[in-house]
Amino acid sequence: MTRYIRHAAAFCALLLIALLVNATRVQVVQSDALDDNPANRRGAIVRFDQPRGDIVVDGRAVTGSKDTGEQLRYERTYKNGPLYAPVTGFASQVYGTTFLENAEDDILSGTDPMLAPLPLWNDITRAQNPGGKVVTTIKSAAQQAAYAGLGGKKGAVAAIEPSTGKILALVSTPSYDPERLSGTSKSVADSWAELNSSAAKPMLNRAIRQTYPPGSTFKVVTAAAALDAGVVTDLDAATRSPNPYTLPGTSTQLTNEVDGCTNASLRYAFQWSCNTVFAKLGVDTGLSDMAGTARNFGFNDSGLKIPSSVAASNFDTSMDKAQLALSAIGQYDTRATPLQMAMVSAAVANGGSVKSPYLVDRTTTRDGDVVDTTGTKSLRQAMNPATAMQLREMMTDVVEEGTGKNAAIPGATVGGKTGTAQHGIDNSGTPYAWFVSWAQAADAGEPAVAVAVVVEDASADRGDISGGGSAAPIAKAVMEAALKP
Amino acid sequence: MTGTRAGTASTVVPAVRVPRRRGTELALLVVAVLLSVYGYCDVGLARNGTVPPGAAGYGAGLGVLALLAHLAVRFRAPYADPLLLPIAVLLNGLGLVLIYRLDLETPSDEAAPTQLIWSTIGVGLFIAVVLVLRDHRVLQRYAYLSVVTALVLMIVPIFFPAVNGARIWIRIGGFSIQPGEFAKILLAVFFASYLAANRNALAYTGRTIWRFKRLQLPTGRVLGPIVAIWLLSVGVLVLERDLGTSLLFFGLFVILLYVATGRTGWIAVGLLLAALGAFAVGSLEPHVHSRVTDWLHPFASIDAGQGPNQLAQSLFAFAAGGMLGTGLGAGHSILIGFAAKSDFILATAGEELGLTGLCAIFLLYALLVERGYRAGLALRDSFGRLLAIGLASIVALQVFVIAGGVMGLIPLTGMAMPFLAQGGSSVVTNWIIVALLIRVSDSARAQPVGNADRADRADKEAR
C-alpha cells in the first residue's frame, strides 16, 4: 500500500504545484493587465487615496486637496480656480484630467517611478509615493493682469519670455472653476452638463486650443517672408502697390481702412496696416516662401506640446494667387492660436529664433527634490536676425506712432501689431480684435516678454484700430506686469 | 526501506520510539499565536494607526484555546505529530484576522465574533475527540452508522430553502449550519473502513477487462455497495447544487480506491468519469453552466458593460497584491462583495499578503496534508492508513478546488478554505479532521520504528 500512498501524495503535490504556478500567473505575469483593466476600481481608489501633489505658481500652490473620507478619498481643490483653469485644467474623479493635471498626472498622483528614492525597489513593493509638485513658469502678476484685462469678454492671452520660451501667462475667458468638477456628487454631474452645454464654452482653452483668423497681426509673418526673400530690401522705399488692389485672377477689389496706402513703403504699410500692400507683397513673395516662413514660425505644426498639446495653426500650402493674397493679410484659411501669435512676436523680439514654449519649469518630489526640469529648446529660426531687427523697428513704430499707441509703456521699448479679423458669413460676426507685442525694459539687453491678445467680442466699428482699442491695453497691462521683477 | 532491514529492526534491535516533541509543539503554538496577534495589530495600525482595542483579548483567547488543545494532546496523544496543531491554530488565527479586517469594511455585518465562537466550539470538539477517542480503530466499527448519518445530513438541507442557489444550509433561528461539511468526515470513515475490509477482494478478484491486469473489475457484490453510496452522495450534492463537495467526494473516493487496491486503472476510470460528469453537469445545469462560462470568460460581463463579476473582481484583487501584497488592511478586496469573507477570503490574503503570503498559506496546507500522509505511511493498520490519507486528501482537494476556483484555474465551486473562511460548520469540521489526524499520528509515531515497513512487506508478500 505504501507505494500507492506515495503516488497519491505525489498527486497532492501536483495539485499544490498547479496552485503555485497559477498564483504566479495571476499575481505576477498578468498582474499589470489586470491592474489596468478599466473595470478595476482599485486604480481610482489608489489614485485618490492620498492628496494629489500641487501645481505651483510663483512659489505658491494654486491647487489643494480635501479629505472627503469616501471611497475615493481626496478631492481636488483650487485657489483662484477660474484664473488658472487654462493652466491647471481640472482633475475630476469622474471626468478625468485635462491640461497640466493631465500632462503631469504621473507626478501629481505619485505614480511616476522617478519620485521614488529607489525606483526599481518601488516597482517591486508597489509602494505609493506622495504626489510631487509641478512648478510652472507662470508669473502670477502677468496672469492676473491678463485675466483682469479681458474682464468678462470672450478672449485669450498668451505671454512668453522670448529668450527662453517660458510661458508667463495663459488665460482664457470666460473661465470656470475646476473645483466644480472635483468629487462624485450629483452637483459635479450637473456642473459638467452645464459647462459643456454653455454657449460661452468656458472649458475651451482659447489660448492653446482655439484657432482664430489672425488678421493683420499675420502681417508680421508676411513682412518677415518678404524681407527674407529679398522682395523688399528698403523699408522706406515705395512699393508698387495700387489702391484698391484687385486680387489676381479675380475682379474682387481689396481696400484699406486707412489712407495713404497707395505705393506706401513697407514701414508705412506696417505702421498703418495697409491690406493692399501686404496682399500684393504676399503674392510677390510667392507661395513657397510664404509657406516656408509661416512654417518656421510654427504654423502647420500639430506636434507642439507645452506639455499639453497645442492646436495646430494653419497656413495653406496650396492656393491660387488670390487666396495667397488674402492669406498674407491673415484671412482666407489662415488660422492661429493666441500662443502661436505670441510665438511670432517672441521670434521678432528674440532675433528671429523661435524657442519652444513651455509651461512647466520643473517637477519635484513633495519635499522639493527636483525630478525633472524643462530647459530652453530652440524650435526653428523663423527669419534672419537682420530681418528680425527690421521688424523690431517697424513694430516699435506701430506702438510709438501707429495703430498700437495704447500699448506704449513709459520707460520701456514696446513693439506691437494690431489686427482685426472679420469672420462669419459676409463678415457679419463681431470681429476678433488682436494685438501682438513685445516689451523690453529700458535697462535690459533684450525683450523680456512677448504677448498675444485676442478679444472675441470687440467693438467693431473702427476696423484695424479695434485691435489697438480693445486688445492693446490688455497686452500693455500684461507686459507691465511681466517687466516688473 | 527494505524488508530485510525492517525485519532485523523488529527482531534484533529493541523498539525505538520517535521523540515526543511536545515542547516543539508548544513553541510553535506560541509562534502561531504571536503571528496571529501581530496580524491583528497590523490591521488596526494600517487602518486607524492604533493597535485594535481587542488585541490583548484576541491574543489571550487564541492563546488559551491553543494551550488547552496542547494540553489535551500532551496528555492523551503524546506522540502526535507536533506540526499539526500549530498549523491549525495559525490558519484559524489568520482566518480570524482576515475576517476581522473585512468586518471593518462592513460595520453592519460583523462576522469575526461569530467565527471566534465557532472556533472555540471547534477547538472544544478537537479536545473532546483527542480525549475520548483513545484508538482510531474504534471508528471502524461505526462505518455503517457513519454512512447513514452522512447521507441523512446531506439530504436534510433539501427540505430547507436554498441560499444563493445552493440547498446546503439548515437555518434554525439566526443559526445556520452546513451539515454536508460534517458528512465529509463520516464518509471518509466509511470509505476507509469499507475499503480496508474489502481491499483484497477489490484488488484481486473479478474479471480483468484491461490487458496486463491494469484494470480488474471486482465482483459486483464487493464493489456494489460503495459505488451505490458514492453515487447517492454525489447525486444528492448535484441536487443541492453543491458542486465543490461532490467534486471533493469524487476525488476522495478515487484516491482511497487507488490507495487501497493499487490499480492504476481506477485513476483512469475516475478521471474519465469525472470529465464526463463535469461535462454533463456543466452543459445541462444552468447554475453550473454559468460558472463554467464565467471561468472561461471571466471578463465577459465587463465587455458587456455590466461591470466585473465576482471572479473578475477576485482576479483583480490577486493581481493588486503582486509579489509582496499591499499589507494587511490596505487592500480593496471588499470590492468582491458577496462572499468576500467566505468563498473568496483567499483573495484578501492574496491582495494584502501578496504572492509571498499566498505561497506561505499554500505551504501551510501542504504541510498539513503531508503530515497526514506521513502518519498514513507509518501506520500499520489498513483502516488507519486509509483514514489518514482520506482526511489529508480532503484538505488537499478542498484547498485545490477553492483556491483554483477563486484564481481562475478551474470553474468556481462554492467551498470554504479550511480554517480560513467564515463558516461555523467548516471550522468545526476542520478542527475534527485535525483531531483525528492527531490521533492517527499519535498511533503511528507511538509504535516501534519498522512495524510499518513490516506491514508493507506483508502486504507485498500477499500479492
Tab-separated table of N, CA, C and O in Angstrom, chain B residues 257-355:
chain	number	residue	atom	x	y	z
B	257	LEU	N	-9.711	4.497	-3.261
B	257	LEU	CA	-9.827	3.253	-4.026
B	257	LEU	C	-8.471	2.878	-4.618
B	257	LEU	O	-8.046	1.721	-4.583
B	258	TYR	N	-7.780	3.904	-5.127
B	258	TYR	CA	-6.473	3.638	-5.714
B	258	TYR	C	-5.482	3.182	-4.660
B	258	TYR	O	-4.778	2.182	-4.839
B	259	VAL	N	-5.470	3.890	-3.533
B	259	VAL	CA	-4.516	3.532	-2.480
B	259	VAL	C	-4.821	2.126	-1.949
B	259	VAL	O	-3.915	1.339	-1.673
B	260	ALA	N	-6.098	1.793	-1.840
B	260	ALA	CA	-6.471	0.501	-1.290
B	260	ALA	C	-6.162	-0.642	-2.249
B	260	ALA	O	-5.705	-1.706	-1.828
B	261	THR	N	-6.402	-0.431	-3.527
B	261	THR	CA	-6.263	-1.539	-4.474
B	261	THR	C	-4.989	-1.483	-5.285
B	261	THR	O	-4.544	-2.495	-5.806
B	262	GLY	N	-4.409	-0.280	-5.430
B	262	GLY	CA	-3.208	-0.152	-6.230
B	262	GLY	C	-3.440	-0.321	-7.705
B	262	GLY	O	-2.520	-0.596	-8.469
B	263	ARG	N	-4.654	-0.169	-8.132
B	263	ARG	CA	-4.953	-0.329	-9.560
B	263	ARG	C	-4.939	1.030	-10.260
B	263	ARG	O	-5.818	1.861	-10.027
B	264	THR	N	-3.946	1.231	-11.106
B	264	THR	CA	-3.856	2.494	-11.835
B	264	THR	C	-5.110	2.748	-12.657
B	264	THR	O	-5.513	3.879	-12.869
B	265	GLY	N	-5.682	1.661	-13.105
B	265	GLY	CA	-6.873	1.787	-13.947
B	265	GLY	C	-7.971	2.605	-13.295
B	265	GLY	O	-8.691	3.327	-13.970
B	266	TRP	N	-8.056	2.503	-11.951
B	266	TRP	CA	-9.096	3.260	-11.256
B	266	TRP	C	-8.948	4.751	-11.457
B	266	TRP	O	-9.931	5.490	-11.533
B	267	ILE	N	-7.708	5.175	-11.541
B	267	ILE	CA	-7.484	6.602	-11.735
B	267	ILE	C	-7.977	7.024	-13.110
B	267	ILE	O	-8.659	8.030	-13.279
B	268	ALA	N	-7.638	6.147	-14.103
B	268	ALA	CA	-8.092	6.450	-15.460
B	268	ALA	C	-9.611	6.486	-15.505
B	268	ALA	O	-10.211	7.433	-16.045
B	269	VAL	N	-10.221	5.480	-14.901
B	269	VAL	CA	-11.684	5.438	-14.895
B	269	VAL	C	-12.234	6.651	-14.163
B	269	VAL	O	-13.180	7.300	-14.619
B	270	GLY	N	-11.591	6.973	-13.037
B	270	GLY	CA	-12.038	8.117	-12.247
B	270	GLY	C	-11.984	9.404	-13.034
B	270	GLY	O	-12.952	10.178	-13.073
B	271	LEU	N	-10.842	9.617	-13.698
B	271	LEU	CA	-10.697	10.853	-14.468
B	271	LEU	C	-11.714	10.905	-15.592
B	271	LEU	O	-12.309	11.942	-15.862
B	272	LEU	N	-11.905	9.737	-16.231
B	272	LEU	CA	-12.848	9.673	-17.345
B	272	LEU	C	-14.253	10.022	-16.865
B	272	LEU	O	-14.945	10.861	-17.455
B	273	LEU	N	-14.642	9.368	-15.747
B	273	LEU	CA	-15.974	9.624	-15.197
B	273	LEU	C	-16.123	11.085	-14.774
B	273	LEU	O	-17.148	11.719	-15.025
B	274	ALA	N	-15.061	11.607	-14.150
B	274	ALA	CA	-15.107	12.993	-13.699
B	274	ALA	C	-15.302	13.920	-14.884
B	274	ALA	O	-16.117	14.861	-14.843
B	275	ALA	N	-14.569	13.655	-15.952
B	275	ALA	CA	-14.669	14.500	-17.130
B	275	ALA	C	-16.079	14.424	-17.716
B	275	ALA	O	-16.680	15.457	-18.027
B	276	LEU	N	-16.569	13.182	-17.835
B	276	LEU	CA	-17.920	13.001	-18.382
B	276	LEU	C	-18.954	13.716	-17.517
B	276	LEU	O	-19.800	14.455	-18.015
B	277	GLY	N	-18.850	13.464	-16.206
B	277	GLY	CA	-19.811	14.076	-15.274
B	277	GLY	C	-19.737	15.589	-15.325
B	277	GLY	O	-20.758	16.275	-15.402
B	278	ALA	N	-18.508	16.096	-15.309
B	278	ALA	CA	-18.343	17.547	-15.329
B	278	ALA	C	-18.939	18.125	-16.603
B	278	ALA	O	-19.621	19.153	-16.578
B	279	PHE	N	-18.702	17.421	-17.721
B	279	PHE	CA	-19.214	17.929	-18.993
B	279	PHE	C	-20.737	17.933	-18.995
B	279	PHE	O	-21.371	18.916	-19.374
B	280	ALA	N	-21.297	16.800	-18.507
B	280	ALA	CA	-22.753	16.668	-18.496
B	280	ALA	C	-23.379	17.734	-17.608
B	280	ALA	O	-24.255	18.501	-18.035
B	281	VAL	N	-22.881	17.833	-16.352
B	281	VAL	CA	-23.443	18.804	-15.418
B	281	VAL	C	-23.191	20.217	-15.920
B	281	VAL	O	-24.063	21.092	-15.871
B	282	GLY	N	-21.977	20.429	-16.421
B	282	GLY	CA	-21.601	21.766	-16.882
B	282	GLY	C	-22.467	22.271	-18.015
B	282	GLY	O	-22.746	23.469	-18.115
B	283	SER	N	-22.895	21.365	-18.889
B	283	SER	CA	-23.677	21.852	-20.020
B	283	SER	C	-25.183	21.804	-19.759
B	283	SER	O	-25.937	22.532	-20.392
B	284	LEU	N	-25.610	20.948	-18.804
B	284	LEU	CA	-27.052	20.809	-18.591
B	284	LEU	C	-27.578	21.708	-17.476
B	284	LEU	O	-28.655	22.277	-17.589
B	285	GLU	N	-26.792	21.827	-16.394
B	285	GLU	CA	-27.258	22.586	-15.238
B	285	GLU	C	-26.980	24.081	-15.445
B	285	GLU	O	-25.831	24.477	-15.566
B	286	PRO	N	-27.992	24.922	-15.466
B	286	PRO	CA	-27.745	26.339	-15.753
B	286	PRO	C	-26.839	27.020	-14.729
B	286	PRO	O	-25.950	27.792	-15.087
B	287	HIS	N	-27.055	26.698	-13.442
B	287	HIS	CA	-26.254	27.285	-12.366
B	287	HIS	C	-24.769	26.970	-12.582
B	287	HIS	O	-23.908	27.834	-12.467
B	288	VAL	N	-24.524	25.710	-12.920
B	288	VAL	CA	-23.153	25.259	-13.127
B	288	VAL	C	-22.628	25.806	-14.446
B	288	VAL	O	-21.477	26.240	-14.557
B	289	HIS	N	-23.509	25.787	-15.444
B	289	HIS	CA	-23.106	26.244	-16.766
B	289	HIS	C	-22.590	27.688	-16.707
B	289	HIS	O	-21.576	28.026	-17.313
B	290	SER	N	-23.295	28.527	-15.922
B	290	SER	CA	-22.877	29.931	-15.848
B	290	SER	C	-21.509	30.040	-15.187
B	290	SER	O	-20.706	30.905	-15.534
B	291	ARG	N	-21.238	29.140	-14.246
B	291	ARG	CA	-19.928	29.199	-13.579
B	291	ARG	C	-18.814	28.774	-14.521
B	291	ARG	O	-17.718	29.315	-14.483
B	292	VAL	N	-19.125	27.783	-15.356
B	292	VAL	CA	-18.134	27.357	-16.342
B	292	VAL	C	-17.894	28.492	-17.334
B	292	VAL	O	-16.753	28.799	-17.701
B	293	THR	N	-18.978	29.153	-17.737
B	293	THR	CA	-18.842	30.278	-18.665
B	293	THR	C	-18.006	31.389	-18.033
B	293	THR	O	-17.114	31.957	-18.668
B	294	ASP	N	-18.284	31.675	-16.757
B	294	ASP	CA	-17.505	32.700	-16.052
B	294	ASP	C	-16.029	32.340	-16.011
B	294	ASP	O	-15.163	33.200	-16.142
B	295	TRP	N	-15.793	31.053	-15.819
B	295	TRP	CA	-14.398	30.601	-15.716
B	295	TRP	C	-13.687	30.779	-17.058
B	295	TRP	O	-12.544	31.255	-17.113
B	296	LEU	N	-14.384	30.418	-18.133
B	296	LEU	CA	-13.777	30.518	-19.459
B	296	LEU	C	-13.631	31.976	-19.888
B	296	LEU	O	-12.657	32.346	-20.527
B	297	HIS	N	-14.616	32.801	-19.512
B	297	HIS	CA	-14.571	34.206	-19.928
B	297	HIS	C	-14.812	35.102	-18.724
B	297	HIS	O	-15.886	35.681	-18.578
B	298	PRO	N	-13.814	35.248	-17.852
B	298	PRO	CA	-14.047	35.995	-16.616
B	298	PRO	C	-14.387	37.472	-16.855
B	298	PRO	O	-14.948	38.121	-15.989
B	299	PHE	N	-14.046	38.002	-18.043
B	299	PHE	CA	-14.263	39.436	-18.252
B	299	PHE	C	-15.410	39.719	-19.215
B	299	PHE	O	-15.583	40.848	-19.665
B	300	ALA	N	-16.180	38.669	-19.497
B	300	ALA	CA	-17.269	38.849	-20.458
B	300	ALA	C	-18.272	39.890	-19.979
B	300	ALA	O	-18.766	40.698	-20.762
B	301	SER	N	-18.554	39.889	-18.653
B	301	SER	CA	-19.543	40.837	-18.147
B	301	SER	C	-19.036	42.269	-18.251
B	301	SER	O	-19.816	43.215	-18.339
B	302	ILE	N	-17.719	42.442	-18.210
B	302	ILE	CA	-17.159	43.793	-18.361
B	302	ILE	C	-17.356	44.258	-19.797
B	302	ILE	O	-17.800	45.376	-20.050
B	303	ASP	N	-17.044	43.352	-20.731
B	303	ASP	CA	-17.214	43.710	-22.142
B	303	ASP	C	-18.669	44.006	-22.451
B	303	ASP	O	-18.979	44.817	-23.324
B	304	ALA	N	-19.565	43.334	-21.699
B	304	ALA	CA	-20.988	43.540	-21.938
B	304	ALA	C	-21.492	44.800	-21.234
B	304	ALA	O	-22.668	45.115	-21.291
B	305	GLY	N	-20.587	45.486	-20.537
B	305	GLY	CA	-20.966	46.737	-19.893
B	305	GLY	C	-21.671	46.559	-18.564
B	305	GLY	O	-22.284	47.490	-18.053
B	306	GLN	N	-21.594	45.342	-17.991
B	306	GLN	CA	-22.283	45.108	-16.722
B	306	GLN	C	-21.333	45.184	-15.537
B	306	GLN	O	-21.709	44.840	-14.425
B	307	GLY	N	-20.104	45.581	-15.789
B	307	GLY	CA	-19.141	45.640	-14.701
B	307	GLY	C	-18.571	44.269	-14.412
B	307	GLY	O	-19.060	43.258	-14.928
B	308	PRO	N	-17.523	44.247	-13.609
B	308	PRO	CA	-16.840	42.978	-13.359
B	308	PRO	C	-17.686	42.021	-12.512
B	308	PRO	O	-18.354	42.450	-11.584
B	309	ASN	N	-17.654	40.749	-12.831
B	309	ASN	CA	-18.313	39.756	-11.987
B	309	ASN	C	-17.382	39.393	-10.831
B	309	ASN	O	-16.264	39.896	-10.727
B	310	GLN	N	-17.877	38.476	-9.983
B	310	GLN	CA	-17.093	38.156	-8.788
B	310	GLN	C	-15.708	37.606	-9.107
B	310	GLN	O	-14.733	37.955	-8.463
B	311	LEU	N	-15.667	36.727	-10.113
B	311	LEU	CA	-14.381	36.122	-10.443
B	311	LEU	C	-13.416	37.184	-10.942
B	311	LEU	O	-12.233	37.198	-10.560
B	312	ALA	N	-13.914	38.088	-11.778
B	312	ALA	CA	-13.060	39.164	-12.284
B	312	ALA	C	-12.564	40.014	-11.116
B	312	ALA	O	-11.377	40.344	-11.032
B	313	GLN	N	-13.454	40.339	-10.179
B	313	GLN	CA	-13.059	41.122	-9.011
B	313	GLN	C	-11.996	40.377	-8.204
B	313	GLN	O	-11.062	40.971	-7.684
B	314	SER	N	-12.190	39.061	-8.100
B	314	SER	CA	-11.238	38.251	-7.354
B	314	SER	C	-9.867	38.280	-8.036
B	314	SER	O	-8.840	38.454	-7.382
B	315	LEU	N	-9.868	38.146	-9.356
B	315	LEU	CA	-8.600	38.193	-10.095
B	315	LEU	C	-7.950	39.573	-9.946
B	315	LEU	O	-6.731	39.674	-9.785
B	316	PHE	N	-8.771	40.627	-9.970
B	316	PHE	CA	-8.232	41.975	-9.763
B	316	PHE	C	-7.541	42.055	-8.395
B	316	PHE	O	-6.483	42.659	-8.261
B	317	ALA	N	-8.202	41.451	-7.404
B	317	ALA	CA	-7.645	41.505	-6.050
B	317	ALA	C	-6.290	40.808	-5.994
B	317	ALA	O	-5.322	41.348	-5.469
B	318	PHE	N	-6.236	39.608	-6.560
B	318	PHE	CA	-4.964	38.881	-6.551
B	318	PHE	C	-3.887	39.670	-7.280
B	318	PHE	O	-2.752	39.784	-6.821
B	319	ALA	N	-4.267	40.222	-8.439
B	319	ALA	CA	-3.290	40.978	-9.234
B	319	ALA	C	-2.801	42.189	-8.460
B	319	ALA	O	-1.623	42.537	-8.502
B	320	ALA	N	-3.713	42.822	-7.720
B	320	ALA	CA	-3.337	44.015	-6.967
B	320	ALA	C	-2.294	43.679	-5.909
B	320	ALA	O	-1.498	44.523	-5.517
B	321	GLY	N	-2.315	42.434	-5.445
B	321	GLY	CA	-1.359	42.041	-4.416
B	321	GLY	C	0.064	41.946	-4.919
B	321	GLY	O	0.996	42.325	-4.238
B	322	GLY	N	0.213	41.447	-6.140
B	322	GLY	CA	1.551	41.317	-6.699
B	322	GLY	C	2.437	40.414	-5.870
B	322	GLY	O	1.970	39.465	-5.249
B	323	MET	N	3.707	40.731	-5.852
B	323	MET	CA	4.676	39.880	-5.166
B	323	MET	C	4.536	39.959	-3.647
B	323	MET	O	4.483	38.950	-2.961
B	324	LEU	N	4.480	41.176	-3.130
B	324	LEU	CA	4.570	41.332	-1.674
B	324	LEU	C	3.263	41.776	-1.027
B	324	LEU	O	3.185	41.874	0.183
B	325	GLY	N	2.250	42.066	-1.846
B	325	GLY	CA	0.970	42.440	-1.263
B	325	GLY	C	0.910	43.893	-0.840
B	325	GLY	O	1.922	44.576	-0.747
B	326	THR	N	-0.287	44.354	-0.562
B	326	THR	CA	-0.470	45.745	-0.170
B	326	THR	C	-0.270	45.925	1.327
B	326	THR	O	-0.172	47.043	1.801
B	327	GLY	N	-0.211	44.827	2.051
B	327	GLY	CA	-0.150	44.913	3.513
B	327	GLY	C	-1.541	44.721	4.082
B	327	GLY	O	-2.518	45.145	3.466
B	328	LEU	N	-1.613	44.084	5.244
B	328	LEU	CA	-2.915	43.811	5.854
B	328	LEU	C	-3.678	45.100	6.084
B	328	LEU	O	-3.137	46.071	6.614
B	329	GLY	N	-4.930	45.115	5.651
B	329	GLY	CA	-5.772	46.284	5.877
B	329	GLY	C	-5.685	47.315	4.776
B	329	GLY	O	-6.475	48.246	4.749
B	330	ALA	N	-4.719	47.156	3.866
B	330	ALA	CA	-4.506	48.202	2.855
B	330	ALA	C	-5.049	47.834	1.483
B	330	ALA	O	-4.872	48.581	0.533
B	331	GLY	N	-5.693	46.685	1.373
B	331	GLY	CA	-6.211	46.283	0.066
B	331	GLY	C	-7.660	46.676	-0.117
B	331	GLY	O	-8.254	47.339	0.724
B	332	HIS	N	-8.230	46.259	-1.244
B	332	HIS	CA	-9.617	46.624	-1.543
B	332	HIS	C	-10.436	45.410	-1.970
B	332	HIS	O	-11.291	45.503	-2.840
B	333	SER	N	-10.120	44.262	-1.360
B	333	SER	CA	-10.805	43.040	-1.779
B	333	SER	C	-12.289	43.069	-1.420
B	333	SER	O	-13.048	42.229	-1.897
B	334	ILE	N	-12.724	44.047	-0.654
B	334	ILE	CA	-14.140	44.150	-0.328
B	334	ILE	C	-14.957	44.440	-1.585
B	334	ILE	O	-16.170	44.221	-1.627
B	335	LEU	N	-14.272	44.907	-2.628
B	335	LEU	CA	-14.950	45.151	-3.901
B	335	LEU	C	-15.565	43.874	-4.450
B	335	LEU	O	-16.468	43.920	-5.285
B	336	ILE	N	-15.061	42.712	-3.985
B	336	ILE	CA	-15.622	41.444	-4.445
B	336	ILE	C	-17.072	41.329	-3.992
B	336	ILE	O	-17.887	40.715	-4.655
B	337	GLY	N	-17.360	41.967	-2.870
B	337	GLY	CA	-18.739	41.993	-2.401
B	337	GLY	C	-19.155	40.699	-1.740
B	337	GLY	O	-18.469	40.194	-0.850
B	338	PHE	N	-20.234	40.144	-2.208
B	338	PHE	CA	-20.819	38.941	-1.628
B	338	PHE	C	-19.779	37.820	-1.499
B	338	PHE	O	-19.018	37.562	-2.405
B	339	ALA	N	-19.765	37.162	-0.356
B	339	ALA	CA	-18.900	36.013	-0.086
B	339	ALA	C	-17.422	36.368	0.036
B	339	ALA	O	-16.567	35.515	-0.033
B	340	ALA	N	-17.134	37.673	0.230
B	340	ALA	CA	-15.730	38.063	0.373
B	340	ALA	C	-15.098	37.447	1.613
B	340	ALA	O	-13.897	37.233	1.668
B	341	LYS	N	-15.932	37.174	2.629
B	341	LYS	CA	-15.383	36.607	3.865
B	341	LYS	C	-15.406	35.087	3.853
B	341	LYS	O	-14.791	34.454	4.693
B	342	SER	N	-16.166	34.507	2.952
B	342	SER	CA	-16.221	33.042	2.947
B	342	SER	C	-15.515	32.465	1.713
B	342	SER	O	-14.311	32.255	1.751
B	343	ASP	N	-16.240	32.278	0.637
B	343	ASP	CA	-15.633	31.636	-0.535
B	343	ASP	C	-14.392	32.365	-1.032
B	343	ASP	O	-13.436	31.742	-1.473
B	344	PHE	N	-14.438	33.702	-0.967
B	344	PHE	CA	-13.381	34.476	-1.625
B	344	PHE	C	-12.349	35.029	-0.649
B	344	PHE	O	-11.623	35.951	-0.992
B	345	ILE	N	-12.286	34.474	0.560
B	345	ILE	CA	-11.379	35.083	1.538
B	345	ILE	C	-9.920	34.991	1.101
B	345	ILE	O	-9.097	35.824	1.450
B	346	LEU	N	-9.626	33.995	0.267
B	346	LEU	CA	-8.250	33.843	-0.203
B	346	LEU	C	-7.817	35.059	-1.021
B	346	LEU	O	-6.629	35.393	-1.059
B	347	ALA	N	-8.797	35.721	-1.659
B	347	ALA	CA	-8.464	36.904	-2.456
B	347	ALA	C	-7.911	38.010	-1.570
B	347	ALA	O	-6.993	38.731	-1.956
B	348	THR	N	-8.476	38.132	-0.356
B	348	THR	CA	-7.956	39.125	0.581
B	348	THR	C	-6.524	38.779	0.979
B	348	THR	O	-5.649	39.637	1.027
B	349	ALA	N	-6.315	37.488	1.234
B	349	ALA	CA	-4.955	37.046	1.553
B	349	ALA	C	-4.025	37.358	0.392
B	349	ALA	O	-2.919	37.865	0.588
B	350	GLY	N	-4.487	37.071	-0.820
B	350	GLY	CA	-3.652	37.295	-1.999
B	350	GLY	C	-3.353	38.764	-2.223
B	350	GLY	O	-2.252	39.136	-2.605
B	351	GLU	N	-4.354	39.612	-1.959
B	351	GLU	CA	-4.143	41.041	-2.200
B	351	GLU	C	-3.261	41.669	-1.129
B	351	GLU	O	-2.392	42.471	-1.431
B	352	GLU	N	-3.510	41.282	0.122
B	352	GLU	CA	-2.836	42.006	1.190
B	352	GLU	C	-1.519	41.356	1.618
B	352	GLU	O	-0.664	42.025	2.182
B	353	LEU	N	-1.384	40.056	1.362
B	353	LEU	CA	-0.122	39.400	1.714
B	353	LEU	C	0.704	39.082	0.480
B	353	LEU	O	1.857	38.666	0.578
B	354	GLY	N	0.106	39.233	-0.694
B	354	GLY	CA	0.852	39.049	-1.932
B	354	GLY	C	1.116	37.595	-2.261
B	354	GLY	O	0.674	36.682	-1.557
B	355	LEU	N	1.835	37.402	-3.339
B	355	LEU	CA	2.186	36.040	-3.757
B	355	LEU	C	2.986	35.353	-2.658
B	355	LEU	O	2.827	34.162	-2.391
